[in-house]
mmCIF file of C-alpha atoms in Angstrom:
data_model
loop_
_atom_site.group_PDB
_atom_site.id
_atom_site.type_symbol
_atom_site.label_atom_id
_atom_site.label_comp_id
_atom_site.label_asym_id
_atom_site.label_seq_id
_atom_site.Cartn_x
_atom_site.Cartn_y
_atom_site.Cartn_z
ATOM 1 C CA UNK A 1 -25.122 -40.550 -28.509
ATOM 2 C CA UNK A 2 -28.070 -38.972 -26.415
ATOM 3 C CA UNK A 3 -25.742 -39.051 -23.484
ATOM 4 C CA UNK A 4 -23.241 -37.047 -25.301
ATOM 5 C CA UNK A 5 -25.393 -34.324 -26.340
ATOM 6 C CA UNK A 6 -27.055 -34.058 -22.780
ATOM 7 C CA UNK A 7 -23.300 -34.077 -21.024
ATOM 8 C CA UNK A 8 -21.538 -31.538 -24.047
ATOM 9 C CA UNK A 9 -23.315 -28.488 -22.419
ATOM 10 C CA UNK A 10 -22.643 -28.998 -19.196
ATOM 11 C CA UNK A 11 -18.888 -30.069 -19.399
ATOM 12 C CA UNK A 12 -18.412 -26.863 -21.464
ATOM 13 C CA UNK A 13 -19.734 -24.857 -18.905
ATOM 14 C CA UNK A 14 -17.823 -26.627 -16.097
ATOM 15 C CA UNK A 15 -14.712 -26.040 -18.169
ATOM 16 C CA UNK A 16 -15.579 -22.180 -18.518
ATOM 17 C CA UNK A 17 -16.091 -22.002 -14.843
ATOM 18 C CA UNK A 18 -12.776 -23.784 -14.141
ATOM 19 C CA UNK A 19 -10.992 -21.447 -16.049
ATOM 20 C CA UNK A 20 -12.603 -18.535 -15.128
ATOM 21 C CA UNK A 21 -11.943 -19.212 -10.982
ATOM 22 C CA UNK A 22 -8.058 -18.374 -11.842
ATOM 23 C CA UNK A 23 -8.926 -14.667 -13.515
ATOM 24 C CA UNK A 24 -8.231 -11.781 -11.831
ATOM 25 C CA UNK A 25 -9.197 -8.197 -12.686
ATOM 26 C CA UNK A 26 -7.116 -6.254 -14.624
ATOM 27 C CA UNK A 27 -5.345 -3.039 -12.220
ATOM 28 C CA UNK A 28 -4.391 -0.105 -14.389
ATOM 29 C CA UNK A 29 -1.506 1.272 -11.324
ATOM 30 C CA UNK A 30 1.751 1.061 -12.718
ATOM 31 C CA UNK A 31 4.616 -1.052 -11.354
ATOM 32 C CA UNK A 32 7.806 0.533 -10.121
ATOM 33 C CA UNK A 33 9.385 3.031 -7.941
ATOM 34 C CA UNK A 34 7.219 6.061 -6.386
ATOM 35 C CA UNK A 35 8.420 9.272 -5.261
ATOM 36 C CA UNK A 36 5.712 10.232 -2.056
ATOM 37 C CA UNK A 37 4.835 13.424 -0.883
ATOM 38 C CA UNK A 38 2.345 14.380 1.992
ATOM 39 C CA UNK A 39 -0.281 16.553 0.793
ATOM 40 C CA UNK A 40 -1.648 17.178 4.418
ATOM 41 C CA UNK A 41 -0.367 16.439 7.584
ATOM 42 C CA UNK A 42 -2.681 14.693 10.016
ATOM 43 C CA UNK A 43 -0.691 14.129 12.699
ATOM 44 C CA UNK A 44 2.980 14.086 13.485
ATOM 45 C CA UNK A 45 4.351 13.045 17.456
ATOM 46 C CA UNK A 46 8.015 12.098 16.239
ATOM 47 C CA UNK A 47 8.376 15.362 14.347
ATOM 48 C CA UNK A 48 9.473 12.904 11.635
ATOM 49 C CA UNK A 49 9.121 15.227 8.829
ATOM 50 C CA UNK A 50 11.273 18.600 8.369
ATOM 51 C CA UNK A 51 9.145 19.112 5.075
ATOM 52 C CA UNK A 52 6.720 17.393 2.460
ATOM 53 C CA UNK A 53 9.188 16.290 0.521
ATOM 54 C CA UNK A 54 11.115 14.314 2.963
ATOM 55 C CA UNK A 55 8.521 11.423 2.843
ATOM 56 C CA UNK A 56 10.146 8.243 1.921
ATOM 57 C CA UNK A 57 9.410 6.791 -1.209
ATOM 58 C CA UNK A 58 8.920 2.702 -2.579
ATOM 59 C CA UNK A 59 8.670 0.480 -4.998
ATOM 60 C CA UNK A 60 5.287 -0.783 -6.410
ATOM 61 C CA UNK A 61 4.959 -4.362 -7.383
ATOM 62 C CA UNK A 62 1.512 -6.631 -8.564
ATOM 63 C CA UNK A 63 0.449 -10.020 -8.694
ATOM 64 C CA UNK A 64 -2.890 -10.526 -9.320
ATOM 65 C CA UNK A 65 -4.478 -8.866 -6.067
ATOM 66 C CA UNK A 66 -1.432 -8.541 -4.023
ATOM 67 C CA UNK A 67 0.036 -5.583 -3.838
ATOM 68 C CA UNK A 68 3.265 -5.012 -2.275
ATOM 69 C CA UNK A 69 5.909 -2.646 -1.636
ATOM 70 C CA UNK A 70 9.637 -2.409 -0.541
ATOM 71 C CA UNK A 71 9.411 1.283 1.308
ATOM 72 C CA UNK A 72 12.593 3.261 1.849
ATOM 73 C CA UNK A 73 11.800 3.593 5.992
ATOM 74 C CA UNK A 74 14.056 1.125 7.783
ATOM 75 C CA UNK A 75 13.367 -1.020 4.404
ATOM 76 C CA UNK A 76 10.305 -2.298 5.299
ATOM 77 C CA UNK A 77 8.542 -4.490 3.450
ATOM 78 C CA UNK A 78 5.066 -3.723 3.303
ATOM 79 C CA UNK A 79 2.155 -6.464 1.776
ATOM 80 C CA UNK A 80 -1.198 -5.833 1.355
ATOM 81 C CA UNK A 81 -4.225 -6.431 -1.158
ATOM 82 C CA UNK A 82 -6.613 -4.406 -3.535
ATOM 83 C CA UNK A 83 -9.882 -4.161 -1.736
ATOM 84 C CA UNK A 84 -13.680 -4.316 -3.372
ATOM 85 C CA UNK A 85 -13.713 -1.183 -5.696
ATOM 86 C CA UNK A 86 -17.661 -1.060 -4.803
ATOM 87 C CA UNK A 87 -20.345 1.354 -7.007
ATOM 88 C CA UNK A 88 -17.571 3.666 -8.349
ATOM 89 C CA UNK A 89 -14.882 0.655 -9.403
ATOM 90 C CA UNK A 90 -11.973 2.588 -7.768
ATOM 91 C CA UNK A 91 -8.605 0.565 -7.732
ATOM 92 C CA UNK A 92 -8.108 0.944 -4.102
ATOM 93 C CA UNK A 93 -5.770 -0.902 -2.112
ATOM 94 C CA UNK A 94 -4.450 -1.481 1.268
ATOM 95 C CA UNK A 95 -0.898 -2.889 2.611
ATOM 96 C CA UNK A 96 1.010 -3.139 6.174
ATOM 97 C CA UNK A 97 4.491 -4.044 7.169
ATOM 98 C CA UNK A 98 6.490 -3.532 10.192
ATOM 99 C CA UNK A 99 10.139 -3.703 11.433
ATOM 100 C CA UNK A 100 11.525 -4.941 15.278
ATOM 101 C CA UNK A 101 14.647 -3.533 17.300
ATOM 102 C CA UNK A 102 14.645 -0.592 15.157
ATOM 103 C CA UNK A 103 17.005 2.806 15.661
ATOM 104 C CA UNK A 104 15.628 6.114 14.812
ATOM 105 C CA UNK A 105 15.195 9.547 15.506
ATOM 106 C CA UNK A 106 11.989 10.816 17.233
ATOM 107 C CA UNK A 107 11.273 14.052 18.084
ATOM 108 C CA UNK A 108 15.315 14.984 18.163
ATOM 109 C CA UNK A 109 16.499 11.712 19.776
ATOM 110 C CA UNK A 110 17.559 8.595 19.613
ATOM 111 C CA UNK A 111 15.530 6.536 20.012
ATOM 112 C CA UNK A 112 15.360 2.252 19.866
ATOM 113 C CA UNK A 113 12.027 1.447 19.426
ATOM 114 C CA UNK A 114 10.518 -2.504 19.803
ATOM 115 C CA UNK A 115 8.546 -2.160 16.361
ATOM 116 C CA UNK A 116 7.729 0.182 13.713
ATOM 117 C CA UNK A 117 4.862 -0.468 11.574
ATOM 118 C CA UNK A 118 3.562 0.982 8.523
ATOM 119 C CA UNK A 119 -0.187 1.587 7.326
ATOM 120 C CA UNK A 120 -0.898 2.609 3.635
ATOM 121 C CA UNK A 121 -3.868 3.018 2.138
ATOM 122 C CA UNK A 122 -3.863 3.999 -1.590
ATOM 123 C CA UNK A 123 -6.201 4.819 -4.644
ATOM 124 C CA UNK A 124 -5.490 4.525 -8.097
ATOM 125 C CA UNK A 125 -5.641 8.158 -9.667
ATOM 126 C CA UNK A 126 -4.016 7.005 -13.006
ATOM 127 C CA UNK A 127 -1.538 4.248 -13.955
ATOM 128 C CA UNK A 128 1.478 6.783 -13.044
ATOM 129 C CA UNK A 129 0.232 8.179 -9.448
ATOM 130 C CA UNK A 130 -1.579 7.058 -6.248
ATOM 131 C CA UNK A 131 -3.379 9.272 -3.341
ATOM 132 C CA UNK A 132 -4.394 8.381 -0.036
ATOM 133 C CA UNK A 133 -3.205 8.256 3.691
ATOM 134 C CA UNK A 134 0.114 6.557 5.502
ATOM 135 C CA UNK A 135 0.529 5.477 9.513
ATOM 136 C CA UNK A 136 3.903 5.405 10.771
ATOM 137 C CA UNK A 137 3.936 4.009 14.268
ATOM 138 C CA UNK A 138 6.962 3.773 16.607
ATOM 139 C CA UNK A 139 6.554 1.634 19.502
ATOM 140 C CA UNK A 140 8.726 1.200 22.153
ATOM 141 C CA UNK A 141 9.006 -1.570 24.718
ATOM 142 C CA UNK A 142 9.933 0.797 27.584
ATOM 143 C CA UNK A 143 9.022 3.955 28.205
ATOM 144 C CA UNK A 144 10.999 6.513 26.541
ATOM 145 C CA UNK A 145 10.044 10.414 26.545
ATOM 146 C CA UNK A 146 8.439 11.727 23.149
ATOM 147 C CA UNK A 147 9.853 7.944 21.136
ATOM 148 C CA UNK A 148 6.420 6.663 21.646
ATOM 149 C CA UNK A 149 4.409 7.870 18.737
ATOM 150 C CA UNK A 150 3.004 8.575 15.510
ATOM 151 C CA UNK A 151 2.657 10.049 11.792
ATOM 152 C CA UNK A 152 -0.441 9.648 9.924
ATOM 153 C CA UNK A 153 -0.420 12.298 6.546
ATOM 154 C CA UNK A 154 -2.147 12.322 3.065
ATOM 155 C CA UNK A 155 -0.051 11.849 0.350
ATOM 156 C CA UNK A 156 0.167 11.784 -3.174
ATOM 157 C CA UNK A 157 2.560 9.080 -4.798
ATOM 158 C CA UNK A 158 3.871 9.916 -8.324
ATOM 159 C CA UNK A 159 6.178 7.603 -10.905
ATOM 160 C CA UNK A 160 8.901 8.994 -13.100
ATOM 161 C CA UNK A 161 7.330 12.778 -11.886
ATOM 162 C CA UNK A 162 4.768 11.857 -14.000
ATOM 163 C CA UNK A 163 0.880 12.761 -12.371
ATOM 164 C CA UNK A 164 -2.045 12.956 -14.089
ATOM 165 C CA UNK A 165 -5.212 15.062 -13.585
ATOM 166 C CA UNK A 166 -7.571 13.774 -11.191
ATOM 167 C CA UNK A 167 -10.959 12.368 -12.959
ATOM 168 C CA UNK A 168 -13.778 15.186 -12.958
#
């Protein structure tokens, strides 16, 4: 009976902490399909985009902390995590994905490029829109004149045309 009473606390708190381990925390980001548009262009060797809009857009999806995305360039698929919110608790979160023996157009020409790959970097404005910064990288195996480069913008990512006002 002592033995019981001494062993009740601590296999309640073991069972706590069991359960506990398979929690993860709660993301507010919708799922679904996102229209993107570049906000600022930081770089652009391919001359990839003829405006903002033209930024291809992707579907959102969530498990727990993976984050991943089927993205309308070449249909890549990209996979990445949300990262450590820190002090300020912002639901930011990073993915990557890449494509081999691709054919595109770079800079006017056709190009066939070894790999593309894809960088994203988002933050959670509201549950309908993301912000942050893309990295679209074309590399070829052989030289080819003006098919080896790059597009890095800002963009803002928006569901159903719905945004939200950023927090003040």
């Amino acid at each position: 009976m002592a033995a019981t009473r001494l062993f009740r606390p601590l296999l309640l708190s073991s069972l706590a902490l069991i359960l506990s381990v398979g929690c993860t925390r709660a993301y507010i980001q919708n799922e679904g399909d996102y229209e993107f548009m570049a906000t600022e262009v930081l770089r652009d060797d391919c001359a990839m985009l003829s405006s903002p809009e033209a930024l291809w857009g992707g579907t959102l999806k969530i498990s727990g902390e993976v984050v991943r995305m089927d993205y309308e360039l070449l249909d890549i698929q990209l996979m990445g995590f949300f990262l450590d919110g820190g002090a300020d608790d912002e639901d930011a979160f990073s993915m990557d994905g890449s494509v081999t023996n691709a054919s595109l157009t770079a800079n006017g020409q056709q190009c066939f490029v070894d790999q593309v790959t894809v960088h994203l970097e988002g933050t959670t404005q509201c549950a309908t829109r993301f912000d942050g910064v893309l990295r679209v990288r074309y590399e070829p195996r052989v030289h080819q004149s003006g098919c080896s480069c790059e597009l890095w913008v800002r963009y803002q990512a928006v569901q159903n045309s719905y945004s939200c006002a950023p927090a003040s």
